[in-house]
Coordinates of C-alpha atoms in Angstrom, one line a residue:
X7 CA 1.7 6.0 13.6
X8 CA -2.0 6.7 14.8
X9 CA -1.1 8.8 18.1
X10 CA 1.2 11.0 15.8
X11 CA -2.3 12.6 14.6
X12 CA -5.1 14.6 16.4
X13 CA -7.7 12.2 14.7
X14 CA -7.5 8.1 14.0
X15 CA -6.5 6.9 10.6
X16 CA -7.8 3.5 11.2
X17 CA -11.2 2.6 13.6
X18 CA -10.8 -1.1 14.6
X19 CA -13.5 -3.6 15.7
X20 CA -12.6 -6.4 18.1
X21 CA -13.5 -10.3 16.8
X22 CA -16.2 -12.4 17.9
X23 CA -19.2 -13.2 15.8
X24 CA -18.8 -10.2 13.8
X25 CA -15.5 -11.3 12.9
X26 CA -13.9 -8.0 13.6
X27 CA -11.8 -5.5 11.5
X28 CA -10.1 -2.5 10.4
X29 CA -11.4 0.4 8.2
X30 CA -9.7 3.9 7.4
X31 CA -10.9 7.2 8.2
X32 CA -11.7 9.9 6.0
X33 CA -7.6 11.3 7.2
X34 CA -6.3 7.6 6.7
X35 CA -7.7 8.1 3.4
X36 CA -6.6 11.4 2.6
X37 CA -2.9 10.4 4.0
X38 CA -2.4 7.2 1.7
X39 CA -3.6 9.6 -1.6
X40 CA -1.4 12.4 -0.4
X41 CA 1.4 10.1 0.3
X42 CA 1.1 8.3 -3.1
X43 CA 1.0 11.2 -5.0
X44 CA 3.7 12.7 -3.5
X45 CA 5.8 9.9 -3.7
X46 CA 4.7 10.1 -7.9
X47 CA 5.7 13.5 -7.9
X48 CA 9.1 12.3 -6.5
X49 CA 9.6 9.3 -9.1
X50 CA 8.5 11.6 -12.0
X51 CA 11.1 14.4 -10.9
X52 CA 14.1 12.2 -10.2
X53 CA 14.8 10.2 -13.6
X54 CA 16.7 12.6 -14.9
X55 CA 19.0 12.2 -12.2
X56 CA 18.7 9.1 -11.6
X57 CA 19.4 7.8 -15.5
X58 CA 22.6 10.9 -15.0
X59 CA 23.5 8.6 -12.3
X60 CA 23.5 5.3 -13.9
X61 CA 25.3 6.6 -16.8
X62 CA 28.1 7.6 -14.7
X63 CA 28.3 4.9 -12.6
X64 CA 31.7 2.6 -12.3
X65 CA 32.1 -1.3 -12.4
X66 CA 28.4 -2.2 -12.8
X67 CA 29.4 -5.6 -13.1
X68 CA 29.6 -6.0 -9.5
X69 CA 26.2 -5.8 -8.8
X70 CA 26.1 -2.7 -6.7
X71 CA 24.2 -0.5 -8.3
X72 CA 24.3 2.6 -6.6
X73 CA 21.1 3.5 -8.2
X74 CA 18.6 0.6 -7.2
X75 CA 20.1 1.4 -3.8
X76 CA 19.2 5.0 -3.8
X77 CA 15.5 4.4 -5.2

């Protein structure tokens, strides 16, 4: 995913004494926020049509809820 972007998302530090790592950048950062609250805009938007959905859903008994598959 990193080389998709102009500028690292995660620097890395090799092992040793140090014990090595991983941090995120300031646009790792700002991609995990944008992402989450993007993806709460989503779920906030969608249970209308998802509870639509589930109300006219057949044979439920079957286990395959169309709507756990979708979200």
């Amino acid at each position: 995913m990193q080389s998709g972007f102009a500028d690292p998302l995660l620097l890395t530090e090799r092992g040793g004494k140090g014990r090595g790592g991983a941090s995120l950048t300031q646009l790792g950062i700002e991609l995990i926020n944008r992402y989450e609250a993007h993806a709460s805009l989503i779920a906030d938007q969608s249970t209308d049509i998802l509870d639509w959905l589930r109300s006219v859903q057949s044979d439920r008994s079957s286990g395959a809820d169309l709507v756990d598959q979708i979200g």
